[in-house]
mmCIF file of N, CA and C in Angstrom:
data_model
loop_
_atom_site.group_PDB
_atom_site.id
_atom_site.type_symbol
_atom_site.label_atom_id
_atom_site.label_comp_id
_atom_site.label_asym_id
_atom_site.label_seq_id
_atom_site.Cartn_x
_atom_site.Cartn_y
_atom_site.Cartn_z
ATOM 1 N N MET O 1 0.843 -1.171 0.000
ATOM 2 C CA MET O 1 0.000 0.000 0.000
ATOM 3 C C MET O 1 0.895 1.242 0.000
ATOM 4 N N ASP O 2 0.475 2.260 -0.718
ATOM 5 C CA ASP O 2 1.188 3.531 -0.793
ATOM 6 C C ASP O 2 1.315 4.132 0.612
ATOM 7 N N LEU O 3 2.496 4.659 0.940
ATOM 8 C CA LEU O 3 2.751 5.190 2.277
ATOM 9 C C LEU O 3 1.852 6.388 2.588
ATOM 10 N N THR O 4 1.581 7.241 1.626
ATOM 11 C CA THR O 4 0.692 8.392 1.854
ATOM 12 C C THR O 4 -0.698 7.927 2.249
ATOM 13 N N ILE O 5 -1.192 6.908 1.581
ATOM 14 C CA ILE O 5 -2.516 6.362 1.909
ATOM 15 C C ILE O 5 -2.507 5.785 3.321
ATOM 16 N N ARG O 6 -1.442 5.051 3.663
ATOM 17 C CA ARG O 6 -1.336 4.480 5.022
ATOM 18 C C ARG O 6 -1.339 5.568 6.085
ATOM 19 N N VAL O 7 -0.556 6.628 5.848
ATOM 20 C CA VAL O 7 -0.484 7.712 6.833
ATOM 21 C C VAL O 7 -1.825 8.422 6.930
ATOM 22 N N ASN O 8 -2.471 8.681 5.802
ATOM 23 C CA ASN O 8 -3.773 9.354 5.835
ATOM 24 C C ASN O 8 -4.827 8.513 6.549
ATOM 25 N N ARG O 9 -4.784 7.209 6.391
ATOM 26 C CA ARG O 9 -5.707 6.337 7.132
ATOM 27 C C ARG O 9 -5.432 6.413 8.628
ATOM 28 N N LEU O 10 -4.151 6.401 8.988
ATOM 29 C CA LEU O 10 -3.767 6.502 10.385
ATOM 30 C C LEU O 10 -4.207 7.848 10.958
ATOM 31 N N LEU O 11 -4.004 8.950 10.212
ATOM 32 C CA LEU O 11 -4.413 10.272 10.688
ATOM 33 C C LEU O 11 -5.931 10.378 10.809
ATOM 34 N N ALA O 12 -6.661 9.772 9.893
ATOM 35 C CA ALA O 12 -8.129 9.774 9.981
ATOM 36 C C ALA O 12 -8.587 9.012 11.219
ATOM 37 N N GLU O 13 -7.931 7.897 11.502
ATOM 38 C CA GLU O 13 -8.271 7.119 12.699
ATOM 39 C C GLU O 13 -7.942 7.908 13.961
ATOM 40 N N PHE O 14 -6.802 8.589 13.958
ATOM 41 C CA PHE O 14 -6.427 9.427 15.094
ATOM 42 C C PHE O 14 -7.430 10.565 15.276
ATOM 43 N N ALA O 15 -7.817 11.214 14.186
ATOM 44 C CA ALA O 15 -8.788 12.309 14.246
ATOM 45 C C ALA O 15 -10.112 11.821 14.815
ATOM 46 N N ASN O 16 -10.570 10.689 14.329
ATOM 47 C CA ASN O 16 -11.831 10.117 14.809
ATOM 48 C C ASN O 16 -11.761 9.813 16.307
ATOM 49 N N ARG O 17 -10.676 9.212 16.717
ATOM 50 C CA ARG O 17 -10.489 8.842 18.120
ATOM 51 C C ARG O 17 -10.363 10.077 19.018
ATOM 52 N N SER O 18 -9.810 11.177 18.467
ATOM 53 C CA SER O 18 -9.568 12.395 19.238
ATOM 54 C C SER O 18 -10.705 13.400 19.155
ATOM 55 N N GLY O 19 -11.749 13.079 18.392
ATOM 56 C CA GLY O 19 -12.874 13.992 18.252
ATOM 57 C C GLY O 19 -12.633 15.130 17.288
ATOM 58 N N LEU O 20 -11.645 14.987 16.406
ATOM 59 C CA LEU O 20 -11.374 16.002 15.384
ATOM 60 C C LEU O 20 -12.222 15.704 14.156
ATOM 61 N N PRO O 21 -12.648 16.743 13.435
ATOM 62 C CA PRO O 21 -13.486 16.493 12.265
ATOM 63 C C PRO O 21 -12.749 15.742 11.154
ATOM 64 N N THR O 22 -11.469 16.065 10.953
ATOM 65 C CA THR O 22 -10.694 15.414 9.903
ATOM 66 C C THR O 22 -9.223 15.737 10.101
ATOM 67 N N LEU O 23 -8.358 14.915 9.571
ATOM 68 C CA LEU O 23 -6.929 15.183 9.577
ATOM 69 C C LEU O 23 -6.306 14.354 8.468
ATOM 70 N N SER O 24 -5.577 15.018 7.584
ATOM 71 C CA SER O 24 -4.880 14.308 6.512
ATOM 72 C C SER O 24 -3.715 15.155 6.015
ATOM 73 N N LEU O 25 -2.821 14.515 5.323
ATOM 74 C CA LEU O 25 -1.694 15.211 4.714
ATOM 75 C C LEU O 25 -2.167 16.037 3.536
ATOM 76 N N ASP O 26 -1.513 17.184 3.312
ATOM 77 C CA ASP O 26 -1.830 17.968 2.122
ATOM 78 C C ASP O 26 -1.031 17.420 0.938
ATOM 79 N N ALA O 27 -1.082 18.096 -0.181
ATOM 80 C CA ALA O 27 -0.406 17.629 -1.398
ATOM 81 C C ALA O 27 1.110 17.536 -1.218
ATOM 82 N N ASP O 28 1.660 18.309 -0.277
ATOM 83 C CA ASP O 28 3.096 18.282 -0.020
ATOM 84 C C ASP O 28 3.490 17.251 1.032
ATOM 85 N N GLY O 29 2.511 16.501 1.557
ATOM 86 C CA GLY O 29 2.783 15.498 2.569
ATOM 87 C C GLY O 29 2.929 16.086 3.959
ATOM 88 N N VAL O 30 2.204 17.184 4.220
ATOM 89 C CA VAL O 30 2.311 17.898 5.491
ATOM 90 C C VAL O 30 0.931 18.057 6.121
ATOM 91 N N ALA O 31 0.869 17.939 7.443
ATOM 92 C CA ALA O 31 -0.339 18.233 8.219
ATOM 93 C C ALA O 31 0.114 18.935 9.487
ATOM 94 N N THR O 32 -0.730 19.794 10.034
ATOM 95 C CA THR O 32 -0.359 20.500 11.260
ATOM 96 C C THR O 32 -1.447 20.379 12.317
ATOM 97 N N LEU O 33 -1.005 20.385 13.549
ATOM 98 C CA LEU O 33 -1.895 20.348 14.704
ATOM 99 C C LEU O 33 -1.513 21.507 15.623
ATOM 100 N N LEU O 34 -2.499 22.091 16.269
ATOM 101 C CA LEU O 34 -2.277 23.168 17.224
ATOM 102 C C LEU O 34 -2.871 22.744 18.559
ATOM 103 N N PHE O 35 -2.026 22.642 19.582
ATOM 104 C CA PHE O 35 -2.452 22.211 20.906
ATOM 105 C C PHE O 35 -2.485 23.413 21.846
ATOM 106 N N ASP O 36 -3.601 23.598 22.518
ATOM 107 C CA ASP O 36 -3.759 24.664 23.516
ATOM 108 C C ASP O 36 -3.418 26.047 22.968
ATOM 109 N N GLU O 37 -3.678 26.258 21.707
ATOM 110 C CA GLU O 37 -3.448 27.552 21.058
ATOM 111 C C GLU O 37 -2.005 28.023 21.103
ATOM 112 N N GLN O 38 -1.068 27.139 21.433
ATOM 113 C CA GLN O 38 0.315 27.606 21.506
ATOM 114 C C GLN O 38 1.362 26.606 21.041
ATOM 115 N N LEU O 39 1.064 25.337 21.047
ATOM 116 C CA LEU O 39 2.071 24.350 20.668
ATOM 117 C C LEU O 39 1.742 23.785 19.289
ATOM 118 N N HIS O 40 2.561 24.171 18.311
ATOM 119 C CA HIS O 40 2.351 23.726 16.930
ATOM 120 C C HIS O 40 3.169 22.472 16.663
ATOM 121 N N VAL O 41 2.509 21.466 16.120
ATOM 122 C CA VAL O 41 3.187 20.243 15.704
ATOM 123 C C VAL O 41 2.899 20.052 14.222
ATOM 124 N N THR O 42 3.968 19.958 13.451
ATOM 125 C CA THR O 42 3.845 19.723 12.022
ATOM 126 C C THR O 42 4.245 18.284 11.743
ATOM 127 N N LEU O 43 3.421 17.593 10.980
ATOM 128 C CA LEU O 43 3.704 16.221 10.559
ATOM 129 C C LEU O 43 4.183 16.286 9.120
ATOM 130 N N VAL O 44 5.331 15.690 8.847
ATOM 131 C CA VAL O 44 5.904 15.728 7.508
ATOM 132 C C VAL O 44 6.214 14.302 7.076
ATOM 133 N N LEU O 45 5.621 13.880 5.972
ATOM 134 C CA LEU O 45 5.898 12.552 5.437
ATOM 135 C C LEU O 45 7.120 12.635 4.530
ATOM 136 N N LEU O 46 8.141 11.877 4.875
ATOM 137 C CA LEU O 46 9.329 11.767 4.038
ATOM 138 C C LEU O 46 9.254 10.425 3.325
ATOM 139 N N GLY O 47 8.498 10.414 2.226
ATOM 140 C CA GLY O 47 8.236 9.169 1.513
ATOM 141 C C GLY O 47 9.494 8.474 1.030
ATOM 142 N N GLY O 48 10.446 9.251 0.536
ATOM 143 C CA GLY O 48 11.694 8.676 0.043
ATOM 144 C C GLY O 48 12.524 8.032 1.136
ATOM 145 N N ARG O 49 12.299 8.464 2.365
ATOM 146 C CA ARG O 49 13.018 7.903 3.511
ATOM 147 C C ARG O 49 12.139 6.965 4.330
ATOM 148 N N HIS O 50 10.904 6.780 3.892
ATOM 149 C CA HIS O 50 9.961 5.858 4.536
ATOM 150 C C HIS O 50 9.758 6.172 6.016
ATOM 151 N N ARG O 51 9.467 7.464 6.304
ATOM 152 C CA ARG O 51 9.227 7.843 7.693
ATOM 153 C C ARG O 51 8.358 9.085 7.790
ATOM 154 N N LEU O 52 7.698 9.183 8.944
ATOM 155 C CA LEU O 52 6.892 10.337 9.283
ATOM 156 C C LEU O 52 7.642 11.107 10.366
ATOM 157 N N VAL O 53 7.856 12.395 10.128
ATOM 158 C CA VAL O 53 8.574 13.247 11.077
ATOM 159 C C VAL O 53 7.577 14.168 11.762
ATOM 160 N N MET O 54 7.744 14.362 13.048
ATOM 161 C CA MET O 54 6.934 15.304 13.824
ATOM 162 C C MET O 54 7.851 16.430 14.271
ATOM 163 N N GLU O 55 7.408 17.678 14.045
ATOM 164 C CA GLU O 55 8.189 18.855 14.430
ATOM 165 C C GLU O 55 7.343 19.708 15.368
ATOM 166 N N ALA O 56 7.827 19.949 16.573
ATOM 167 C CA ALA O 56 7.115 20.806 17.529
ATOM 168 C C ALA O 56 7.903 22.097 17.714
ATOM 169 N N ASN O 57 7.249 23.241 17.488
ATOM 170 C CA ASN O 57 7.884 24.529 17.742
ATOM 171 C C ASN O 57 7.962 24.733 19.248
ATOM 172 N N VAL O 58 9.174 24.960 19.743
ATOM 173 C CA VAL O 58 9.378 25.111 21.182
ATOM 174 C C VAL O 58 9.584 26.571 21.563
ATOM 175 N N ALA O 59 10.398 27.304 20.799
ATOM 176 C CA ALA O 59 10.697 28.694 21.162
ATOM 177 C C ALA O 59 11.329 29.425 19.990
ATOM 178 N N GLY O 60 11.289 30.738 20.070
ATOM 179 C CA GLY O 60 11.970 31.565 19.084
ATOM 180 C C GLY O 60 13.461 31.621 19.373
ATOM 181 N N LEU O 61 14.269 31.555 18.326
ATOM 182 C CA LEU O 61 15.726 31.569 18.482
ATOM 183 C C LEU O 61 16.240 32.821 19.178
ATOM 184 N N GLU O 62 15.664 33.965 18.841
ATOM 185 C CA GLU O 62 16.180 35.249 19.338
ATOM 186 C C GLU O 62 16.035 35.404 20.848
ATOM 187 N N ALA O 63 15.145 34.677 21.465
ATOM 188 C CA ALA O 63 14.887 34.840 22.890
ATOM 189 C C ALA O 63 15.733 33.916 23.764
ATOM 190 N N LEU O 64 16.522 33.054 23.138
ATOM 191 C CA LEU O 64 17.277 32.071 23.908
ATOM 192 C C LEU O 64 18.691 32.549 24.179
ATOM 193 N N GLY O 65 19.175 32.249 25.354
ATOM 194 C CA GLY O 65 20.541 32.593 25.725
ATOM 195 C C GLY O 65 21.476 31.414 25.530
ATOM 196 N N GLU O 66 22.742 31.658 25.770
ATOM 197 C CA GLU O 66 23.774 30.644 25.581
ATOM 198 C C GLU O 66 23.543 29.423 26.468
ATOM 199 N N GLY O 67 23.067 29.654 27.693
ATOM 200 C CA GLY O 67 22.853 28.551 28.627
ATOM 201 C C GLY O 67 21.855 27.532 28.111
ATOM 202 N N ILE O 68 20.765 28.011 27.525
ATOM 203 C CA ILE O 68 19.746 27.079 27.025
ATOM 204 C C ILE O 68 20.274 26.295 25.825
ATOM 205 N N PHE O 69 21.113 26.926 24.994
ATOM 206 C CA PHE O 69 21.686 26.202 23.860
ATOM 207 C C PHE O 69 22.569 25.056 24.346
ATOM 208 N N ARG O 70 23.267 25.261 25.433
ATOM 209 C CA ARG O 70 24.080 24.181 26.012
ATOM 210 C C ARG O 70 23.192 23.032 26.483
ATOM 211 N N GLN O 71 22.067 23.385 27.118
ATOM 212 C CA GLN O 71 21.150 22.354 27.588
ATOM 213 C C GLN O 71 20.554 21.575 26.409
ATOM 214 N N LEU O 72 20.206 22.271 25.323
ATOM 215 C CA LEU O 72 19.658 21.597 24.143
ATOM 216 C C LEU O 72 20.691 20.658 23.538
ATOM 217 N N ALA O 73 21.938 21.131 23.466
ATOM 218 C CA ALA O 73 23.003 20.291 22.921
ATOM 219 C C ALA O 73 23.228 19.066 23.804
ATOM 220 N N SER O 74 23.149 19.248 25.103
ATOM 221 C CA SER O 74 23.296 18.130 26.033
ATOM 222 C C SER O 74 22.162 17.117 25.845
ATOM 223 N N PHE O 75 20.940 17.638 25.669
ATOM 224 C CA PHE O 75 19.791 16.757 25.413
ATOM 225 C C PHE O 75 20.030 15.963 24.123
ATOM 226 N N ASN O 76 20.493 16.650 23.078
ATOM 227 C CA ASN O 76 20.723 15.974 21.790
ATOM 228 C C ASN O 76 21.770 14.877 21.905
ATOM 229 N N ARG O 77 22.717 15.054 22.789
ATOM 230 C CA ARG O 77 23.754 14.047 22.971
ATOM 231 C C ARG O 77 23.157 12.721 23.446
ATOM 232 N N ARG O 78 22.036 12.822 24.134
ATOM 233 C CA ARG O 78 21.369 11.618 24.645
ATOM 234 C C ARG O 78 20.008 11.406 23.976
ATOM 235 N N TRP O 79 19.917 11.736 22.706
ATOM 236 C CA TRP O 79 18.658 11.660 21.953
ATOM 237 C C TRP O 79 18.043 10.269 22.019
ATOM 238 N N TYR O 80 18.845 9.256 22.058
ATOM 239 C CA TYR O 80 18.365 7.872 22.017
ATOM 240 C C TYR O 80 17.531 7.510 23.250
ATOM 241 N N ARG O 81 17.695 8.241 24.345
ATOM 242 C CA ARG O 81 16.899 7.956 25.541
ATOM 243 C C ARG O 81 15.418 8.252 25.336
ATOM 244 N N PHE O 82 15.139 9.275 24.514
ATOM 245 C CA PHE O 82 13.763 9.719 24.335
ATOM 246 C C PHE O 82 13.288 9.615 22.892
ATOM 247 N N ASP O 83 14.155 9.226 21.976
ATOM 248 C CA ASP O 83 13.857 9.205 20.539
ATOM 249 C C ASP O 83 13.412 10.583 20.061
ATOM 250 N N LEU O 84 14.060 11.625 20.595
ATOM 251 C CA LEU O 84 13.771 13.009 20.231
ATOM 252 C C LEU O 84 15.092 13.750 20.055
ATOM 253 N N HIS O 85 15.055 14.807 19.252
ATOM 254 C CA HIS O 85 16.222 15.686 19.176
ATOM 255 C C HIS O 85 15.787 17.098 18.787
ATOM 256 N N PHE O 86 16.613 18.072 19.134
ATOM 257 C CA PHE O 86 16.338 19.467 18.828
ATOM 258 C C PHE O 86 17.020 19.877 17.532
ATOM 259 N N GLY O 87 16.418 20.855 16.875
ATOM 260 C CA GLY O 87 16.996 21.470 15.695
ATOM 261 C C GLY O 87 16.494 22.897 15.603
ATOM 262 N N PHE O 88 16.929 23.589 14.578
ATOM 263 C CA PHE O 88 16.580 24.986 14.400
ATOM 264 C C PHE O 88 16.058 25.209 12.992
ATOM 265 N N ASP O 89 14.943 25.874 12.883
ATOM 266 C CA ASP O 89 14.374 26.244 11.588
ATOM 267 C C ASP O 89 14.705 27.714 11.362
ATOM 268 N N GLU O 90 15.692 27.971 10.526
ATOM 269 C CA GLU O 90 16.126 29.349 10.295
ATOM 270 C C GLU O 90 15.085 30.157 9.534
ATOM 271 N N THR O 91 14.235 29.502 8.764
ATOM 272 C CA THR O 91 13.198 30.207 8.014
ATOM 273 C C THR O 91 12.185 30.845 8.954
ATOM 274 N N THR O 92 11.757 30.106 9.963
ATOM 275 C CA THR O 92 10.760 30.620 10.906
ATOM 276 C C THR O 92 11.389 31.166 12.183
ATOM 277 N N GLY O 93 12.681 30.930 12.377
ATOM 278 C CA GLY O 93 13.343 31.391 13.583
ATOM 279 C C GLY O 93 12.934 30.615 14.817
ATOM 280 N N GLN O 94 12.630 29.343 14.658
ATOM 281 C CA GLN O 94 12.139 28.522 15.768
ATOM 282 C C GLN O 94 13.113 27.407 16.142
ATOM 283 N N VAL O 95 13.197 27.168 17.448
ATOM 284 C CA VAL O 95 13.823 25.946 17.955
ATOM 285 C C VAL O 95 12.732 24.894 17.882
ATOM 286 N N GLN O 96 13.048 23.741 17.296
ATOM 287 C CA GLN O 96 12.049 22.688 17.138
ATOM 288 C C GLN O 96 12.542 21.395 17.767
ATOM 289 N N LEU O 97 11.600 20.643 18.274
ATOM 290 C CA LEU O 97 11.859 19.318 18.810
ATOM 291 C C LEU O 97 11.308 18.320 17.795
ATOM 292 N N TYR O 98 12.114 17.335 17.429
ATOM 293 C CA TYR O 98 11.749 16.392 16.368
ATOM 294 C C TYR O 98 11.612 14.962 16.894
ATOM 295 N N ALA O 99 10.650 14.261 16.312
ATOM 296 C CA ALA O 99 10.485 12.825 16.538
ATOM 297 C C ALA O 99 10.267 12.181 15.167
ATOM 298 N N GLN O 100 10.617 10.923 15.042
ATOM 299 C CA GLN O 100 10.452 10.215 13.773
ATOM 300 C C GLN O 100 9.792 8.867 14.002
ATOM 301 N N LEU O 101 8.983 8.485 13.027
ATOM 302 C CA LEU O 101 8.379 7.149 13.025
ATOM 303 C C LEU O 101 8.706 6.479 11.691
ATOM 304 N N PRO O 102 9.501 5.425 11.713
ATOM 305 C CA PRO O 102 9.748 4.691 10.471
ATOM 306 C C PRO O 102 8.449 4.057 9.963
ATOM 307 N N ALA O 103 8.322 3.931 8.659
ATOM 308 C CA ALA O 103 7.102 3.387 8.052
ATOM 309 C C ALA O 103 6.742 2.021 8.638
ATOM 310 N N ALA O 104 7.745 1.220 8.927
ATOM 311 C CA ALA O 104 7.487 -0.115 9.463
ATOM 312 C C ALA O 104 6.829 -0.076 10.845
ATOM 313 N N GLU O 105 6.934 1.069 11.543
ATOM 314 C CA GLU O 105 6.374 1.199 12.892
ATOM 315 C C GLU O 105 5.130 2.080 12.932
ATOM 316 N N LEU O 106 4.570 2.403 11.776
ATOM 317 C CA LEU O 106 3.410 3.293 11.708
ATOM 318 C C LEU O 106 2.125 2.563 12.087
ATOM 319 N N THR O 107 1.825 2.627 13.366
ATOM 320 C CA THR O 107 0.546 2.136 13.869
ATOM 321 C C THR O 107 -0.070 3.275 14.678
ATOM 322 N N LEU O 108 -1.364 3.208 14.925
ATOM 323 C CA LEU O 108 -2.017 4.243 15.718
ATOM 324 C C LEU O 108 -1.404 4.311 17.112
ATOM 325 N N GLU O 109 -1.151 3.172 17.711
ATOM 326 C CA GLU O 109 -0.560 3.136 19.047
ATOM 327 C C GLU O 109 0.807 3.818 19.065
ATOM 328 N N ASN O 110 1.672 3.498 18.105
ATOM 329 C CA ASN O 110 2.999 4.120 18.043
ATOM 330 C C ASN O 110 2.913 5.608 17.735
ATOM 331 N N PHE O 111 1.983 5.993 16.860
ATOM 332 C CA PHE O 111 1.789 7.397 16.532
ATOM 333 C C PHE O 111 1.395 8.175 17.783
ATOM 334 N N GLU O 112 0.398 7.686 18.510
ATOM 335 C CA GLU O 112 -0.070 8.377 19.711
ATOM 336 C C GLU O 112 1.011 8.428 20.786
ATOM 337 N N LYS O 113 1.745 7.349 20.949
ATOM 338 C CA LYS O 113 2.817 7.303 21.939
ATOM 339 C C LYS O 113 3.926 8.301 21.590
ATOM 340 N N THR O 114 4.308 8.336 20.329
ATOM 341 C CA THR O 114 5.358 9.255 19.882
ATOM 342 C C THR O 114 4.904 10.703 19.993
ATOM 343 N N LEU O 115 3.661 10.979 19.599
ATOM 344 C CA LEU O 115 3.121 12.330 19.704
ATOM 345 C C LEU O 115 3.044 12.775 21.169
ATOM 346 N N ALA O 116 2.585 11.902 22.051
ATOM 347 C CA ALA O 116 2.493 12.233 23.479
ATOM 348 C C ALA O 116 3.876 12.515 24.056
ATOM 349 N N ASN O 117 4.861 11.732 23.692
ATOM 350 C CA ASN O 117 6.236 11.937 24.148
ATOM 351 C C ASN O 117 6.764 13.291 23.662
ATOM 352 N N LEU O 118 6.526 13.599 22.401
ATOM 353 C CA LEU O 118 6.947 14.874 21.819
ATOM 354 C C LEU O 118 6.286 16.039 22.549
ATOM 355 N N LEU O 119 4.978 15.953 22.761
ATOM 356 C CA LEU O 119 4.244 17.024 23.439
ATOM 357 C C LEU O 119 4.721 17.207 24.881
ATOM 358 N N ASP O 120 4.919 16.108 25.599
ATOM 359 C CA ASP O 120 5.389 16.192 26.987
ATOM 360 C C ASP O 120 6.723 16.921 27.070
ATOM 361 N N HIS O 121 7.653 16.548 26.202
ATOM 362 C CA HIS O 121 8.972 17.169 26.235
ATOM 363 C C HIS O 121 8.927 18.619 25.738
ATOM 364 N N ALA O 122 8.147 18.901 24.718
ATOM 365 C CA ALA O 122 8.038 20.274 24.214
ATOM 366 C C ALA O 122 7.452 21.180 25.295
ATOM 367 N N GLU O 123 6.423 20.719 25.986
ATOM 368 C CA GLU O 123 5.825 21.520 27.057
ATOM 369 C C GLU O 123 6.810 21.711 28.212
ATOM 370 N N PHE O 124 7.564 20.684 28.540
ATOM 371 C CA PHE O 124 8.575 20.798 29.591
ATOM 372 C C PHE O 124 9.591 21.885 29.245
ATOM 373 N N TRP O 125 10.106 21.839 28.014
ATOM 374 C CA TRP O 125 11.104 22.830 27.613
ATOM 375 C C TRP O 125 10.490 24.224 27.536
ATOM 376 N N GLN O 126 9.255 24.333 27.108
ATOM 377 C CA GLN O 126 8.613 25.644 27.067
ATOM 378 C C GLN O 126 8.482 26.231 28.467
ATOM 379 N N GLN O 127 8.231 25.401 29.462
ATOM 380 C CA GLN O 127 8.095 25.887 30.839
ATOM 381 C C GLN O 127 9.420 26.423 31.389
ATOM 382 N N LEU O 128 10.533 25.953 30.848
ATOM 383 C CA LEU O 128 11.842 26.414 31.300
ATOM 384 C C LEU O 128 12.223 27.763 30.705
ATOM 385 N N LEU O 129 11.514 28.174 29.663
ATOM 386 C CA LEU O 129 11.879 29.376 28.916
ATOM 387 C C LEU O 129 11.023 30.565 29.310
ATOM 388 N N PRO O 130 11.551 31.775 29.097
ATOM 389 C CA PRO O 130 10.730 32.959 29.347
ATOM 390 C C PRO O 130 9.470 32.927 28.493
ATOM 391 N N GLU O 131 8.386 33.511 29.003
ATOM 392 C CA GLU O 131 7.084 33.508 28.325
ATOM 393 C C GLU O 131 7.181 33.953 26.865
ATOM 394 N N GLN O 132 7.908 35.050 26.587
ATOM 395 C CA GLN O 132 7.976 35.581 25.219
ATOM 396 C C GLN O 132 8.754 34.667 24.281
ATOM 397 N N ALA O 133 9.587 33.777 24.808
ATOM 398 C CA ALA O 133 10.371 32.875 23.966
ATOM 399 C C ALA O 133 9.503 31.810 23.308
ATOM 400 N N CYS O 134 8.346 31.517 23.881
ATOM 401 C CA CYS O 134 7.511 30.409 23.417
ATOM 402 C C CYS O 134 6.442 30.827 22.419
ATOM 403 N N VAL O 135 6.356 32.100 22.091
ATOM 404 C CA VAL O 135 5.338 32.565 21.169
ATOM 405 C C VAL O 135 5.833 32.379 19.739
ATOM 406 N N THR O 136 5.053 31.664 18.928
ATOM 407 C CA THR O 136 5.401 31.463 17.534
ATOM 408 C C THR O 136 5.052 32.713 16.748
ATOM 409 N N PRO O 137 6.020 33.270 15.981
ATOM 410 C CA PRO O 137 5.710 34.451 15.185
ATOM 411 C C PRO O 137 4.562 34.176 14.220
ATOM 412 N N GLN O 138 3.741 35.188 13.952
ATOM 413 C CA GLN O 138 2.564 35.019 13.077
ATOM 414 C C GLN O 138 2.947 34.422 11.733
ATOM 415 N N ALA O 139 4.061 34.864 11.162
ATOM 416 C CA ALA O 139 4.491 34.377 9.850
ATOM 417 C C ALA O 139 4.830 32.887 9.880
ATOM 418 N N ALA O 140 5.192 32.356 11.059
ATOM 419 C CA ALA O 140 5.601 30.960 11.171
ATOM 420 C C ALA O 140 4.438 30.056 11.553
ATOM 421 N N LYS O 141 3.277 30.633 11.875
ATOM 422 C CA LYS O 141 2.156 29.820 12.339
ATOM 423 C C LYS O 141 1.537 29.063 11.175
ATOM 424 N N PRO O 142 1.540 27.741 11.262
ATOM 425 C CA PRO O 142 0.930 26.948 10.196
ATOM 426 C C PRO O 142 -0.596 26.923 10.317
ATOM 427 N N ALA O 143 -1.225 26.778 9.186
ATOM 428 C CA ALA O 143 -2.679 26.552 9.203
ATOM 429 C C ALA O 143 -2.872 25.074 9.465
ATOM 430 N N GLY O 144 -3.729 24.723 10.387
ATOM 431 C CA GLY O 144 -3.891 23.308 10.676
ATOM 432 C C GLY O 144 -5.067 23.063 11.589
ATOM 433 N N MET O 145 -5.105 21.883 12.148
ATOM 434 C CA MET O 145 -6.195 21.424 12.985
ATOM 435 C C MET O 145 -5.936 21.789 14.431
ATOM 436 N N ARG O 146 -6.891 22.455 15.066
ATOM 437 C CA ARG O 146 -6.793 22.767 16.487
ATOM 438 C C ARG O 146 -7.224 21.553 17.292
ATOM 439 N N VAL O 147 -6.425 21.204 18.285
ATOM 440 C CA VAL O 147 -6.702 20.052 19.126
ATOM 441 C C VAL O 147 -7.014 20.517 20.533
#
């Protein structure tokens, strides 16, 4: 079965289970979710790599000091403990937390578990940062499904 179809079926099942009207990838293989009006998670299908990537916006780059960058680098050093890692989106100016699901592991249970892990860690890191650091700039806000 085509990977896009598999992911869209999984997202539809997740939407149904979560009380969302609908959720599916767009033509570019992207879907977005907005949690509590502040935590954006973008789902990106990397078909050529046979995986679904989750990106959570954690904070704006400009608001972070040197100390937090050291903590992020330290977290990345032990990425295997949580199956998560940090990166930076220079286009939107956001620090992002990433999770990946290989196609072979794409089940609703694994999707929900990975998403919950990503959200827990993103919220934890947001709580460590100043309030203004966690606001996503308007230009970077994706259109997507509010959860």
